[in-house]
Amino acid sequence: MECEHLQQNLKICNCTYDPCPRKGNCCLCLHYHRRMGELPACYFTETEEATYNRSISYFVSRRKR
Ligand code: SF4
């Protein structure tokens, strides 16, 4: 089933991991990363996102400074 907001989501998605099948499908993206103890790309800055480190600990470490 295709998300009815897919094209709209893709316009604001900052994720650069192109092979991902969840790109633009925010529900699947969020649940996937949540299961992994992570956050989706959109929580991260451009520089942070490029590391592909989606861990919560990395997110927190970047905001402690
Ligand atoms: S943040 Fe993760 S699940 Fe979401 S589009 Fe990027 S790689 Fe895929």
Short mmCIF file of N, CA, C and O and ligand atoms in Angstrom, two decimals:
data_model
loop_
_atom_site.label_atom_id
_atom_site.label_comp_id
_atom_site.label_asym_id
_atom_site.label_seq_id
_atom_site.Cartn_x
_atom_site.Cartn_y
_atom_site.Cartn_z
N MET A 1 0.85 -1.20 0.00
CA MET A 1 0.00 0.00 0.00
C MET A 1 0.89 1.25 0.00
O MET A 1 1.76 1.39 0.85
N GLU A 2 0.63 2.13 -0.95
CA GLU A 2 1.44 3.35 -1.02
C GLU A 2 0.84 4.44 -0.15
O GLU A 2 -0.38 4.63 -0.13
N CYS A 3 1.71 5.15 0.55
CA CYS A 3 1.26 6.24 1.41
C CYS A 3 0.71 7.38 0.55
O CYS A 3 1.35 7.79 -0.42
N GLU A 4 -0.44 7.90 0.93
CA GLU A 4 -1.04 8.98 0.13
C GLU A 4 -0.26 10.29 0.25
O GLU A 4 -0.47 11.21 -0.52
N HIS A 5 0.64 10.36 1.22
CA HIS A 5 1.45 11.57 1.42
C HIS A 5 2.88 11.40 0.92
O HIS A 5 3.74 12.23 1.20
N LEU A 6 3.13 10.31 0.21
CA LEU A 6 4.50 9.98 -0.21
C LEU A 6 5.22 11.13 -0.91
O LEU A 6 6.33 11.51 -0.51
N GLN A 7 4.62 11.70 -1.93
CA GLN A 7 5.30 12.77 -2.70
C GLN A 7 5.54 14.00 -1.84
O GLN A 7 6.59 14.64 -1.92
N GLN A 8 4.57 14.33 -1.02
CA GLN A 8 4.69 15.47 -0.09
C GLN A 8 5.82 15.21 0.91
O GLN A 8 6.63 16.09 1.20
N ASN A 9 5.87 14.00 1.44
CA ASN A 9 6.91 13.64 2.41
C ASN A 9 8.30 13.69 1.77
O ASN A 9 9.26 14.15 2.40
N LEU A 10 8.40 13.20 0.54
CA LEU A 10 9.70 13.18 -0.13
C LEU A 10 10.27 14.59 -0.31
O LEU A 10 11.48 14.79 -0.30
N LYS A 11 9.39 15.57 -0.45
CA LYS A 11 9.84 16.96 -0.64
C LYS A 11 10.53 17.51 0.61
O LYS A 11 11.37 18.40 0.52
N ILE A 12 10.17 16.99 1.78
CA ILE A 12 10.76 17.51 3.02
C ILE A 12 11.72 16.53 3.68
O ILE A 12 12.32 16.84 4.70
N CYS A 13 11.86 15.35 3.10
CA CYS A 13 12.75 14.32 3.68
C CYS A 13 14.21 14.71 3.44
O CYS A 13 14.61 14.95 2.31
N ASN A 14 14.99 14.72 4.52
CA ASN A 14 16.41 15.09 4.39
C ASN A 14 17.32 13.87 4.34
O ASN A 14 18.54 14.01 4.33
N CYS A 15 16.75 12.68 4.31
CA CYS A 15 17.56 11.46 4.35
C CYS A 15 18.30 11.26 3.02
O CYS A 15 17.68 11.31 1.96
N THR A 16 19.59 11.03 3.11
CA THR A 16 20.40 10.85 1.89
C THR A 16 20.70 9.38 1.62
O THR A 16 21.45 9.07 0.70
N TYR A 17 20.12 8.50 2.44
CA TYR A 17 20.35 7.06 2.21
C TYR A 17 19.34 6.59 1.17
O TYR A 17 18.26 6.10 1.46
N ASP A 18 19.72 6.74 -0.09
CA ASP A 18 18.79 6.53 -1.19
C ASP A 18 18.25 5.11 -1.39
O ASP A 18 17.13 4.96 -1.85
N PRO A 19 19.03 4.07 -1.08
CA PRO A 19 18.46 2.72 -1.31
C PRO A 19 17.34 2.34 -0.35
O PRO A 19 16.72 1.30 -0.52
N CYS A 20 17.06 3.16 0.64
CA CYS A 20 16.07 2.78 1.65
C CYS A 20 14.66 2.70 1.06
O CYS A 20 14.18 3.66 0.46
N PRO A 21 13.97 1.58 1.28
CA PRO A 21 12.61 1.42 0.76
C PRO A 21 11.56 2.19 1.57
O PRO A 21 10.41 2.29 1.14
N ARG A 22 11.96 2.73 2.73
CA ARG A 22 11.01 3.47 3.58
C ARG A 22 11.03 4.97 3.31
O ARG A 22 10.23 5.71 3.88
N LYS A 23 11.90 5.42 2.45
CA LYS A 23 12.05 6.86 2.18
C LYS A 23 10.71 7.47 1.73
O LYS A 23 10.09 6.98 0.78
N GLY A 24 10.27 8.48 2.44
CA GLY A 24 9.01 9.14 2.11
C GLY A 24 7.80 8.52 2.77
O GLY A 24 6.71 9.07 2.74
N ASN A 25 8.01 7.37 3.39
CA ASN A 25 6.92 6.72 4.12
C ASN A 25 7.25 6.86 5.61
O ASN A 25 7.83 5.97 6.23
N CYS A 26 6.90 8.00 6.15
CA CYS A 26 7.33 8.40 7.51
C CYS A 26 6.88 7.42 8.59
O CYS A 26 7.60 7.23 9.58
N CYS A 27 5.72 6.81 8.44
CA CYS A 27 5.24 5.85 9.45
C CYS A 27 6.21 4.69 9.55
O CYS A 27 6.65 4.33 10.64
N LEU A 28 6.56 4.10 8.41
CA LEU A 28 7.47 2.96 8.41
C LEU A 28 8.87 3.38 8.87
O LEU A 28 9.55 2.64 9.59
N CYS A 29 9.30 4.54 8.44
CA CYS A 29 10.62 5.08 8.81
C CYS A 29 10.72 5.23 10.33
O CYS A 29 11.67 4.76 10.95
N LEU A 30 9.75 5.87 10.92
CA LEU A 30 9.75 6.11 12.37
C LEU A 30 9.75 4.79 13.14
O LEU A 30 10.54 4.59 14.06
N HIS A 31 8.86 3.88 12.76
CA HIS A 31 8.77 2.60 13.48
C HIS A 31 10.04 1.77 13.32
O HIS A 31 10.49 1.12 14.26
N TYR A 32 10.62 1.82 12.14
CA TYR A 32 11.87 1.09 11.90
C TYR A 32 12.96 1.59 12.84
O TYR A 32 13.59 0.82 13.56
N HIS A 33 13.18 2.88 12.86
CA HIS A 33 14.26 3.43 13.68
C HIS A 33 13.94 3.32 15.17
O HIS A 33 14.83 3.10 15.99
N ARG A 34 12.69 3.43 15.51
CA ARG A 34 12.30 3.27 16.93
C ARG A 34 12.62 1.85 17.41
O ARG A 34 13.14 1.66 18.51
N ARG A 35 12.29 0.87 16.58
CA ARG A 35 12.61 -0.53 16.91
C ARG A 35 14.11 -0.73 17.11
O ARG A 35 14.55 -1.55 17.91
N MET A 36 14.91 0.02 16.37
CA MET A 36 16.36 -0.09 16.43
C MET A 36 16.96 0.78 17.54
O MET A 36 18.18 0.84 17.69
N GLY A 37 16.12 1.49 18.30
CA GLY A 37 16.62 2.40 19.33
C GLY A 37 17.23 3.64 18.72
O GLY A 37 18.17 4.22 19.27
N GLU A 38 16.67 4.07 17.60
CA GLU A 38 17.23 5.19 16.85
C GLU A 38 16.15 6.26 16.57
O GLU A 38 14.99 6.09 16.92
N LEU A 39 16.58 7.29 15.89
CA LEU A 39 15.67 8.35 15.43
C LEU A 39 15.79 8.46 13.91
O LEU A 39 16.85 8.17 13.35
N PRO A 40 14.74 8.91 13.23
CA PRO A 40 14.81 9.10 11.78
C PRO A 40 15.76 10.24 11.40
O PRO A 40 16.09 11.10 12.22
N ALA A 41 16.14 10.26 10.16
CA ALA A 41 17.07 11.27 9.64
C ALA A 41 16.64 12.70 9.93
O ALA A 41 17.47 13.57 10.17
N CYS A 42 15.34 12.95 9.93
CA CYS A 42 14.84 14.32 10.06
C CYS A 42 15.09 14.93 11.44
O CYS A 42 14.86 16.12 11.63
N TYR A 43 15.59 14.15 12.38
CA TYR A 43 15.97 14.70 13.68
C TYR A 43 17.37 15.31 13.64
O TYR A 43 17.78 16.00 14.56
N PHE A 44 18.10 15.03 12.58
CA PHE A 44 19.51 15.39 12.53
C PHE A 44 19.78 16.53 11.55
O PHE A 44 19.04 16.71 10.57
N THR A 45 20.84 17.26 11.82
CA THR A 45 21.27 18.30 10.89
C THR A 45 21.85 17.64 9.64
O THR A 45 22.10 16.42 9.63
N GLU A 46 22.12 18.42 8.65
CA GLU A 46 22.67 17.89 7.40
C GLU A 46 23.99 17.14 7.63
O GLU A 46 24.20 16.05 7.11
N THR A 47 24.86 17.75 8.43
CA THR A 47 26.15 17.13 8.73
C THR A 47 25.99 15.84 9.52
O THR A 47 26.64 14.83 9.24
N GLU A 48 25.13 15.88 10.53
CA GLU A 48 24.90 14.69 11.35
C GLU A 48 24.27 13.57 10.53
O GLU A 48 24.64 12.39 10.66
N GLU A 49 23.31 13.95 9.71
CA GLU A 49 22.60 12.95 8.90
C GLU A 49 23.56 12.19 8.00
O GLU A 49 23.43 10.98 7.80
N ALA A 50 24.54 12.90 7.47
CA ALA A 50 25.50 12.30 6.53
C ALA A 50 26.34 11.20 7.17
O ALA A 50 26.94 10.39 6.46
N THR A 51 26.38 11.14 8.49
CA THR A 51 27.15 10.07 9.17
C THR A 51 26.37 8.76 9.18
O THR A 51 26.95 7.71 9.45
N TYR A 52 25.07 8.83 8.94
CA TYR A 52 24.16 7.67 9.01
C TYR A 52 24.09 7.08 10.41
O TYR A 52 23.60 5.99 10.60
N ASN A 53 24.63 7.80 11.39
CA ASN A 53 24.48 7.36 12.78
C ASN A 53 23.15 7.92 13.28
O ASN A 53 23.03 9.12 13.51
N ARG A 54 22.17 7.06 13.41
CA ARG A 54 20.82 7.49 13.81
C ARG A 54 20.55 7.19 15.29
O ARG A 54 19.40 7.24 15.73
N SER A 55 21.58 6.84 16.04
CA SER A 55 21.36 6.44 17.44
C SER A 55 20.92 7.63 18.29
O SER A 55 21.29 8.78 18.05
N ILE A 56 20.13 7.30 19.32
CA ILE A 56 19.67 8.33 20.24
C ILE A 56 20.86 8.92 21.00
O ILE A 56 20.92 10.13 21.23
N SER A 57 21.84 8.07 21.34
CA SER A 57 23.01 8.57 22.06
C SER A 57 23.80 9.58 21.22
O SER A 57 24.29 10.58 21.75
N TYR A 58 23.88 9.35 19.92
CA TYR A 58 24.56 10.32 19.06
C TYR A 58 23.76 11.63 19.02
O TYR A 58 24.34 12.72 19.13
N PHE A 59 22.45 11.52 18.90
CA PHE A 59 21.59 12.71 18.89
C PHE A 59 21.81 13.54 20.16
O PHE A 59 22.03 14.75 20.10
N VAL A 60 21.78 12.87 21.32
CA VAL A 60 21.93 13.57 22.59
C VAL A 60 23.33 14.17 22.70
O VAL A 60 23.50 15.32 23.13
N SER A 61 24.34 13.41 22.28
CA SER A 61 25.73 13.90 22.39
C SER A 61 25.93 15.18 21.58
O SER A 61 26.69 16.06 21.97
N ARG A 62 25.25 15.28 20.47
CA ARG A 62 25.39 16.46 19.61
C ARG A 62 24.69 17.68 20.18
O ARG A 62 24.94 18.81 19.75
N ARG A 63 23.79 17.47 21.12
CA ARG A 63 23.05 18.60 21.68
C ARG A 63 23.51 18.98 23.08
O ARG A 63 22.98 19.91 23.67
N LYS A 64 24.48 18.29 23.60
CA LYS A 64 25.00 18.59 24.93
C LYS A 64 26.00 19.73 24.91
O LYS A 64 26.38 20.24 25.93
N ARG A 65 26.47 20.11 23.70
CA ARG A 65 27.56 21.06 23.61
C ARG A 65 27.09 22.48 23.82
O ARG A 65 25.99 22.82 23.73
S1 SF4 B 1 15.77 7.80 8.00
FE1 SF4 B 1 16.14 5.59 7.86
S2 SF4 B 1 14.18 4.59 7.40
FE2 SF4 B 1 13.99 6.81 7.06
S3 SF4 B 1 14.33 7.06 4.88
FE3 SF4 B 1 16.30 7.36 5.90
S4 SF4 B 1 17.33 5.37 6.01
FE4 SF4 B 1 15.16 5.05 5.47
#
